[in-house]
Amino acid sequence: MKTNKKLQASVATLMAVSMVAVTPVWANEPTTTTQATEIKTGQEKTAIPKAVEQSLETLYQAVPELKSLTIRQQQEVKNEVGSQSVFSISFSNYDEKEKYDMKKHVSAYASFDKTTGELLSFNLENPAYASDKAPSDELAKEKARDFVKLVTGDKFSTYQMSEWVGKAGMGTVSEDGEEMNWTFSTVSFEQLINGIPFRNSGYYVSVDNQGHVTSFDKSDRGEVNDPSKFPDPKKAIKKEDAEATYLKTLDMTLMYHTQQEYSFVTTTDSKKAEPILMYLPVSNDLIDATTGKTVEIWGSPRDFKPKTISVSPKGETVTVKSQKEAEEYLSKQFGIDMTNMEFRENNHKVDGKVKYLDYMWHSKETNDKDNNRLYVSLMIDPQTSQITSFNIQDDSKEGEKIKISEAEAQKEAIAFLEKHLPRNLKEISLEHISSTKDDHIPAWVDKSKLKDRKVIPQYYFTFNELHQGVQIADKSYSVQVDGVSGKVNGYYFNTNDKDVKLPDNKNLASVEEAKKAYVKAHSLELAYVWPEYHDQKAPAPLLVYVPSNQANGTVIDATTGKPVK
């Protein structure tokens, strides 16, 4: 029976939120470890392999509270990618028969290489650690370093900790609408080969505001890397020559943002958000350090040049104030049969105030072997009752081919938008088009070996409002069109009604000045990469020049020509 899946083209997809992978950290305290309580069930459990037992003892040292939890499940799991045989263990302080209480219940999960016992991943969710604040970079690095040093042992010296620290978070909402958020910092460790960081292999550790390690992930296929197969760093071209090539290939675009502060560079120190006219990179090619040429790593997306489209908006807004009104809207506007759909409502709070409401429906599970289900979601602004996003996922269309043309889908998307765009708009910019049939397959991939990926056929369009001919990043509209029916089956309106005076589009730094400032802020450094595509790897690893992680999130202020975060 199929498990309940996330909405395939959900708000998360349409929002295109930038997140950073995160990982955990803990103290290295030698203790006499007592194994977590093990429950007995009707089913015989797979015995924990000796190598895994030893690593589990080390994990108990790193995370003592695991010993107070009960092992609920222990089993060998199939690894879809790579050669490792994986053994997983799940823990909790509650029985599965109990009603889940997010304020009390603690859960954890760990996976190991069944043969070597190496820790591959770890995750801990404890309501006592919920916080809206991230730890300082210093605390995150300290705890991450301690944790990785303990669980990796002698291997620790072959990894290098990144100076850049990412910020991220997650949250959940109880049945009564109470929200709980966890915020953490991510520290990464990259494997060193020939003294050069290998971007495919490393550890990601997440640390919360109290210094607890909340997650750990190893990012590779479990293969032993032979240094002799990697290009010799001594044969690399000079950094100055690589930067000259990078500068030539770098393409940047102008963009407004009504506020300079971004969620993906948020720190514990609040800053005043101000409008900005900025330069952002459109392309970010890597430079082959042995040839000095740009290289294709992950496959080239379609070459699309944004275009301005004239519109005649009607200014219609859709408001719903209850579940009943929402279901009437969905039935009338999109022809969805809401009969017998199961409903759930969540509210999301920021600073104690409800920021938006989530209405979600799904069809009931069936005994059908495919268990195809229908999922529907709406996001609603509680202040205005206006719908800001909508999405349908129909599992029954999984694996079907796209039947309508891109031009037809685009026409439908624009017609839908014109009903809802503000009346004062005369033109918008079509910034991006993609579809589920887009391949982006690198040239080195053996297409005959690719597995058939069953997806729901969709087209995706992103539009932005313009000011003085320049797109406004946070006034955008994403529209999703069903590739079979040709009807809109999802949208997300990322707009705000603030009366913000945007900087004038005059007397700006030139594109060339912005490119030079960007390259200076993103100093190039040597790294190894071994391109991958699903379960295939490129014939050989590459030695490349890549921008330093330390400048992540940096843009160029078009007015001053200087980098800002």
XYZ file of C-alpha atoms in Angstrom:
565
model
C 0.000 0.000 0.000
C 1.306 3.418 -0.906
C 2.315 5.737 1.869
C 0.938 9.223 2.102
C 3.133 11.333 -0.169
C 3.958 15.005 -0.077
C 2.178 17.143 -2.613
C 4.367 16.630 -5.639
C 4.128 20.151 -6.964
C 3.230 21.692 -3.675
C 3.573 25.189 -2.363
C 7.100 24.266 -1.385
C 7.935 23.652 -5.048
C 6.186 26.765 -6.283
C 7.797 28.941 -3.640
C 11.226 27.708 -4.696
C 12.478 28.313 -1.199
C 16.252 28.219 -0.789
C 17.287 25.917 2.021
C 20.596 24.697 3.279
C 21.244 21.117 4.251
C 21.916 20.877 7.899
C 23.582 18.508 10.270
C 24.111 17.865 14.010
C 26.675 18.196 16.758
C 27.377 16.912 20.275
C 29.740 16.665 23.182
C 32.393 14.017 23.406
C 31.822 12.514 26.821
C 33.153 9.056 27.630
C 30.489 7.248 29.620
C 29.530 3.721 30.495
C 26.877 3.168 27.861
C 23.684 1.314 28.581
C 21.782 0.295 25.474
C 18.392 1.886 24.925
C 15.456 -0.181 26.109
C 14.382 -2.673 23.470
C 10.729 -3.557 23.111
C 9.444 -6.999 22.191
C 6.823 -7.315 19.515
C 5.001 -10.119 17.773
C 7.465 -9.874 14.902
C 10.993 -11.129 15.290
C 13.481 -8.303 14.937
C 16.575 -8.420 12.810
C 19.559 -8.787 15.105
C 21.848 -5.763 15.285
C 25.161 -6.650 13.561
C 28.287 -6.573 15.743
C 29.848 -3.666 13.809
C 26.640 -1.642 14.171
C 26.481 -2.381 17.907
C 29.930 -0.847 18.371
C 28.988 2.291 16.457
C 25.718 2.518 18.366
C 27.684 2.583 21.619
C 29.685 5.519 20.251
C 26.469 7.285 19.274
C 25.192 6.815 22.830
C 28.320 8.598 24.056
C 27.664 11.477 21.663
C 23.928 11.634 22.434
C 23.350 10.296 25.998
C 19.601 10.933 25.896
C 19.212 8.158 23.293
C 19.722 5.672 26.126
C 16.482 6.832 27.732
C 14.509 6.108 24.550
C 13.121 2.759 23.451
C 14.271 1.036 20.271
C 11.084 0.658 18.265
C 12.452 -0.756 15.053
C 15.705 -2.290 13.824
C 16.061 -3.618 10.315
C 18.107 -3.818 7.165
C 16.862 -1.367 4.530
C 17.349 -1.255 0.784
C 19.779 1.374 -0.456
C 18.654 2.690 -3.840
C 21.981 4.371 -4.651
C 25.462 3.105 -3.900
C 26.858 -0.192 -2.778
C 26.222 -0.032 0.964
C 23.968 -2.390 2.855
C 22.175 -0.183 5.386
C 20.892 -1.045 8.856
C 18.428 1.369 10.491
C 17.287 1.854 14.078
C 14.431 4.059 15.265
C 13.869 5.254 18.839
C 11.077 7.015 20.730
C 9.684 7.612 24.198
C 6.131 6.627 23.230
C 4.298 3.586 21.936
C 2.924 3.672 18.409
C -0.528 2.931 19.819
C -0.467 6.172 21.804
C -1.918 9.328 20.358
C 0.986 11.493 19.227
C 1.631 14.548 21.406
C 4.188 16.870 19.829
C 4.782 18.593 23.200
C 5.950 15.401 24.913
C 7.056 12.845 22.388
C 10.710 12.445 21.433
C 11.866 10.415 18.437
C 15.187 9.608 16.790
C 16.495 7.675 13.836
C 19.952 6.373 12.918
C 21.282 4.411 9.968
C 24.573 2.542 9.686
C 26.644 0.701 7.122
C 25.690 -2.879 7.978
C 29.164 -4.227 7.205
C 31.489 -1.578 8.661
C 29.117 -0.098 11.237
C 29.849 3.438 10.020
C 27.184 5.978 11.027
C 25.478 7.235 7.864
C 22.712 9.401 9.263
C 21.118 10.495 12.507
C 18.094 12.619 13.331
C 16.601 13.706 16.659
C 13.304 15.502 17.273
C 12.765 16.717 20.822
C 10.045 19.287 21.649
C 12.199 20.605 24.495
C 14.685 21.886 21.901
C 12.179 23.975 19.930
C 13.363 27.534 19.354
C 13.108 30.330 16.804
C 16.768 31.230 17.314
C 19.780 29.674 15.661
C 23.022 29.098 17.580
C 26.053 31.290 17.082
C 28.443 30.142 14.373
C 31.082 29.508 17.038
C 28.826 27.203 19.090
C 27.635 25.344 15.989
C 31.198 24.715 14.800
C 32.380 23.608 18.228
C 29.592 21.075 18.765
C 29.699 19.832 15.180
C 33.443 19.296 15.376
C 33.130 17.374 18.653
C 30.412 15.126 17.264
C 32.144 14.315 13.975
C 35.459 13.699 15.743
C 33.819 11.179 18.056
C 31.755 9.233 15.505
C 34.410 9.159 12.765
C 37.448 8.398 14.939
C 40.654 8.170 12.910
C 38.895 9.384 9.748
C 38.377 12.828 11.258
C 41.803 14.071 10.125
C 40.872 13.402 6.492
C 37.984 15.881 6.581
C 37.964 19.673 6.528
C 35.333 21.827 8.212
C 33.834 24.570 6.064
C 34.024 28.122 7.360
C 30.551 28.882 6.083
C 27.608 28.037 8.364
C 24.092 27.662 6.975
C 20.825 28.474 8.725
C 17.607 26.507 8.380
C 14.539 25.399 10.271
C 11.443 23.267 10.307
C 8.140 23.270 12.116
C 5.007 21.330 12.892
C 1.469 22.208 13.913
C -0.682 20.328 16.409
C -4.287 19.383 15.787
C -5.398 22.363 17.857
C -3.335 24.723 15.670
C -0.359 25.285 17.977
C 2.906 25.643 16.115
C 6.337 24.437 17.199
C 9.510 25.434 15.344
C 13.085 24.190 15.405
C 15.886 26.391 14.130
C 19.414 25.191 13.596
C 22.744 25.883 11.946
C 24.447 23.541 9.524
C 28.152 22.848 9.505
C 29.714 20.838 6.697
C 32.868 18.731 6.601
C 34.376 17.794 3.240
C 36.637 14.832 2.607
C 40.174 15.756 1.581
C 41.775 13.906 -1.319
C 45.301 14.930 -2.270
C 44.699 17.813 0.132
C 41.746 19.079 -1.958
C 38.097 19.101 -0.734
C 35.937 16.488 -2.491
C 32.470 18.016 -2.840
C 30.717 14.651 -3.305
C 31.867 13.266 0.019
C 31.353 14.814 3.412
C 29.273 15.210 6.539
C 26.517 17.695 7.349
C 25.800 18.381 11.005
C 22.893 20.402 12.416
C 23.119 22.127 15.783
C 20.354 23.916 17.659
C 20.452 27.025 19.827
C 21.297 24.999 22.958
C 24.172 23.186 21.283
C 22.362 19.888 20.693
C 23.178 17.942 17.582
C 19.843 17.355 15.852
C 20.983 15.663 12.661
C 23.965 14.126 10.900
C 24.227 13.010 7.292
C 26.994 11.471 5.238
C 26.884 12.502 1.591
C 28.414 9.822 -0.586
C 27.758 6.347 -1.970
C 29.905 4.519 0.548
C 32.700 3.975 -1.946
C 36.414 4.006 -1.136
C 38.034 6.729 -3.210
C 41.425 5.987 -4.736
C 43.446 9.267 -4.753
C 45.365 8.091 -7.828
C 42.154 8.318 -9.895
C 41.795 12.022 -9.141
C 43.557 14.714 -11.253
C 46.877 15.882 -9.872
C 46.489 19.335 -8.209
C 50.017 20.192 -9.313
C 48.767 20.300 -12.907
C 46.065 22.887 -12.162
C 46.116 26.212 -13.976
C 46.769 29.374 -11.984
C 43.903 30.780 -9.951
C 44.254 34.116 -11.769
C 43.738 32.418 -15.146
C 40.669 30.569 -13.821
C 39.199 33.816 -12.495
C 39.709 35.467 -15.878
C 37.724 32.674 -17.569
C 35.083 32.748 -14.835
C 34.697 36.511 -15.306
C 34.165 36.092 -19.044
C 31.498 33.410 -18.664
C 29.683 34.988 -15.707
C 26.332 36.494 -16.642
C 24.425 38.772 -14.264
C 20.965 40.290 -14.219
C 19.345 43.267 -12.497
C 16.596 42.597 -9.977
C 14.647 44.538 -7.368
C 13.794 43.216 -3.934
C 11.500 45.140 -1.594
C 13.617 44.087 1.367
C 17.315 43.332 1.518
C 17.128 40.701 4.253
C 16.791 37.098 3.056
C 15.695 34.023 4.969
C 18.645 31.945 3.774
C 21.195 34.334 5.267
C 19.260 35.110 8.435
C 21.327 35.320 11.591
C 20.414 35.733 15.226
C 21.031 39.464 14.809
C 18.069 41.236 13.268
C 18.725 43.780 10.532
C 16.580 46.511 9.097
C 15.060 45.287 5.848
C 15.331 47.826 3.043
C 14.547 47.738 -0.690
C 17.457 47.067 -3.011
C 18.303 47.016 -6.699
C 20.853 44.252 -7.091
C 22.873 42.228 -9.540
C 22.497 38.451 -9.338
C 24.368 35.778 -11.315
C 22.357 34.066 -14.042
C 25.051 31.500 -14.765
C 27.635 30.095 -12.392
C 29.866 27.802 -14.438
C 32.690 25.801 -12.953
C 36.172 25.983 -14.428
C 38.074 22.788 -15.230
C 41.361 23.344 -13.417
C 43.314 21.170 -15.871
C 42.015 22.652 -19.147
C 40.880 26.124 -18.101
C 37.528 25.609 -19.829
C 34.021 25.706 -18.388
C 32.503 22.301 -17.655
C 29.022 20.820 -17.625
C 28.428 19.063 -14.314
C 24.754 18.398 -13.805
C 23.342 18.908 -17.292
C 22.344 22.186 -18.913
C 18.824 23.512 -18.337
C 16.988 25.003 -21.277
C 18.283 28.352 -22.521
C 15.413 30.730 -21.790
C 15.490 34.495 -22.129
C 12.872 36.331 -20.020
C 10.279 38.200 -22.052
C 7.886 41.026 -21.272
C 4.205 40.277 -21.758
C 1.397 42.845 -22.030
C -1.583 42.050 -19.817
C -5.115 43.341 -19.196
C -5.788 42.376 -15.554
C -9.262 42.156 -14.065
C -8.037 42.438 -10.471
C -10.192 39.621 -9.109
C -9.364 38.362 -5.629
C -10.666 35.132 -4.169
C -11.542 35.026 -0.483
C -12.794 32.151 1.646
C -13.686 32.355 5.321
C -14.451 28.740 6.110
C -13.927 25.166 5.014
C -17.355 25.178 3.390
C -16.611 28.288 1.310
C -13.250 26.839 0.282
C -14.826 23.579 -0.886
C -17.482 25.471 -2.849
C -14.727 27.478 -4.577
C -12.709 24.370 -5.453
C -15.767 22.583 -6.791
C -16.995 25.498 -8.899
C -13.650 26.854 -10.167
C -11.724 23.616 -10.710
C -14.448 20.974 -10.897
C -13.099 18.986 -7.949
C -15.480 16.552 -6.295
C -14.947 17.374 -2.609
C -17.382 14.684 -1.435
C -15.881 12.439 1.238
C -12.523 14.242 1.136
C -10.758 14.276 4.513
C -9.923 17.779 5.778
C -7.174 19.223 7.967
C -6.382 22.822 8.903
C -3.061 24.242 10.094
C -2.121 27.746 11.093
C 1.395 29.113 10.925
C 2.469 31.742 13.416
C 5.254 34.307 13.316
C 5.963 36.268 16.506
C 2.795 34.858 18.035
C 0.550 35.981 15.177
C -1.067 33.719 12.604
C 0.776 34.421 9.348
C -1.240 32.138 7.085
C -3.695 29.246 7.171
C -3.323 25.916 5.402
C -6.452 24.087 4.277
C -5.650 20.534 3.125
C -7.816 17.721 1.794
C -7.067 14.216 0.614
C -9.139 11.315 -0.596
C -9.408 8.280 1.614
C -7.116 5.294 1.310
C -8.460 2.395 -0.702
C -7.680 -1.266 -1.042
C -6.709 -0.629 -4.658
C -3.176 -1.919 -5.246
C -2.139 1.468 -6.701
C -4.017 3.403 -4.011
C -4.146 6.464 -6.268
C -5.208 9.423 -4.198
C -6.109 13.049 -4.696
C -4.526 15.835 -2.626
C -5.680 19.464 -2.552
C -4.274 22.408 -0.617
C -5.012 26.110 -0.173
C -2.968 28.771 1.606
C -4.999 31.670 2.977
C -4.039 35.072 4.346
C -5.926 35.266 7.685
C -6.023 39.079 7.618
C -7.762 39.360 4.244
C -9.115 35.785 3.828
C -7.525 35.883 0.374
C -6.214 32.661 -1.203
C -2.518 33.049 -1.985
C -1.816 29.537 -3.238
C -3.603 26.462 -4.492
C -2.410 23.009 -5.557
C -3.806 19.703 -6.797
C -1.923 16.421 -6.898
C -3.722 13.624 -8.705
C -1.797 10.372 -8.311
C -3.889 8.677 -10.990
C -2.012 10.686 -13.650
C 1.390 9.470 -12.536
C 3.351 8.121 -15.495
C 1.168 9.714 -18.181
C 2.747 11.640 -21.066
C 2.285 15.364 -21.605
C -0.477 15.821 -24.192
C -0.641 19.599 -24.642
C 1.967 21.914 -26.115
C 3.998 24.406 -24.117
C 2.372 27.270 -26.058
C -1.096 26.048 -25.066
C -0.044 25.718 -21.425
C 1.485 29.203 -21.449
C -1.682 30.696 -22.931
C -3.748 29.057 -20.178
C -1.371 30.298 -17.453
C -1.479 33.900 -18.691
C -5.280 33.855 -19.068
C -5.588 32.622 -15.486
C -3.189 35.277 -14.209
C -5.001 38.108 -15.981
C -8.079 37.376 -13.878
C -6.161 37.955 -10.657
C -3.340 40.439 -11.338
C -3.710 43.977 -9.923
C -5.541 46.271 -12.357
C -2.698 48.791 -12.442
C -0.300 46.314 -14.063
C 0.179 46.728 -17.801
C 2.973 44.230 -18.283
C 4.771 41.414 -16.504
C 7.907 39.426 -17.196
C 7.831 35.704 -17.958
C 11.007 34.651 -16.175
C 11.028 30.886 -16.308
C 9.391 27.893 -17.985
C 9.945 24.247 -17.155
C 8.111 20.957 -17.392
C 8.326 17.412 -16.137
C 9.567 16.314 -19.560
C 12.656 18.545 -19.342
C 15.641 16.242 -19.066
C 18.777 18.272 -18.254
C 20.678 15.029 -18.769
C 24.478 15.403 -18.910
C 26.185 14.190 -22.087
C 28.092 11.423 -20.274
C 24.921 9.628 -19.075
C 24.000 6.287 -20.646
C 20.320 6.938 -21.343
C 19.648 3.255 -22.040
C 20.328 2.493 -18.372
C 18.031 5.161 -16.944
C 15.054 3.891 -14.996
C 11.638 5.069 -16.095
C 10.641 7.790 -13.634
C 6.893 8.009 -13.262
C 5.915 11.613 -12.632
C 2.707 13.596 -12.898
C 2.899 15.637 -16.159
C 3.096 19.369 -15.434
C 4.206 22.707 -16.876
C 5.567 25.411 -14.556
C 5.619 29.152 -15.307
C 7.083 31.966 -13.200
C 6.179 35.619 -13.763
C 7.408 38.778 -12.019
C 6.120 42.316 -11.732
C 8.348 45.015 -13.226
C 9.538 48.417 -12.054
C 11.237 50.627 -14.633
C 11.621 47.518 -16.770
C 13.352 45.487 -14.036
C 11.768 42.454 -12.371
C 10.837 42.563 -8.680
C 11.970 39.343 -7.020
C 9.406 39.255 -4.226
C 6.445 40.162 -6.414
C 6.175 36.958 -8.362
C 3.467 34.598 -9.573
C 3.967 30.873 -10.153
C 1.396 28.968 -12.175
C 1.248 25.208 -12.699
C -0.632 23.677 -15.631
C -1.773 20.056 -15.918
C 0.110 18.509 -18.847
C -2.824 16.240 -19.714
C -5.924 18.437 -19.347
C -4.264 21.785 -20.019
C -5.997 23.320 -16.997
C -4.378 25.283 -14.167
C -3.897 22.975 -11.197
C -1.674 25.081 -8.994
C -0.537 28.629 -8.302
C 1.383 30.635 -5.763
C 1.265 34.419 -5.498
C 4.357 35.707 -3.686
C 3.435 39.365 -3.348
C 3.134 42.061 -0.730
C 1.048 45.211 -0.569
C 3.649 47.344 1.164
C 4.051 50.820 -0.279
C 7.807 50.644 -0.757
C 9.797 53.161 -2.740
C 12.243 51.230 -4.863
C 15.648 52.681 -5.819
C 15.797 54.523 -9.108
C 17.087 52.560 -12.078
C 19.690 55.211 -12.973
C 23.387 55.907 -12.361
C 24.106 52.283 -11.596
C 27.294 50.302 -11.473
C 27.899 48.640 -14.844
C 27.455 44.912 -15.392
C 31.224 44.571 -15.780
C 31.818 46.353 -12.465
C 29.244 44.097 -10.794
C 30.870 40.975 -12.253
C 34.304 42.009 -10.976
C 32.891 42.757 -7.506
C 31.096 39.404 -7.478
C 34.185 37.440 -8.480
C 36.207 39.274 -5.840
C 33.625 38.438 -3.160
C 33.386 34.819 -4.346
C 37.046 33.905 -4.437
C 37.670 30.750 -6.457
C 39.144 27.673 -4.808
C 40.128 24.197 -5.947
C 37.775 21.282 -5.376
C 37.099 17.817 -6.724
C 33.673 16.902 -8.080
C 32.487 13.605 -9.509
C 29.296 14.308 -11.473
C 26.340 12.014 -10.757
C 22.931 11.567 -12.313
C 20.521 9.276 -10.461
C 22.352 5.951 -10.154
C 25.097 6.787 -12.669
C 28.465 8.463 -12.221
C 30.631 10.254 -14.766
C 33.636 8.275 -16.068
C 36.078 10.172 -13.875
C 36.256 12.913 -11.213
C 37.142 16.479 -12.137
C 39.420 19.046 -10.537
C 37.610 22.379 -10.762
C 37.737 25.943 -9.541
C 34.554 26.799 -7.646
C 33.365 29.929 -5.782
C 34.093 29.887 -2.073
C 31.202 28.923 0.223
C 32.051 31.805 2.540
C 30.322 34.288 0.252
C 27.068 32.315 -0.046
C 24.066 34.641 -0.188
C 26.111 37.623 -1.350
C 24.673 39.903 -4.038
C 25.956 43.128 -5.598
C 24.191 46.379 -4.749
C 23.613 47.926 -8.185
C 23.681 51.453 -6.767
C 27.024 51.204 -4.971
C 28.605 48.303 -6.854
C 29.531 46.681 -3.544
C 28.698 43.187 -2.251
C 26.017 42.875 0.431
C 24.441 39.984 2.321
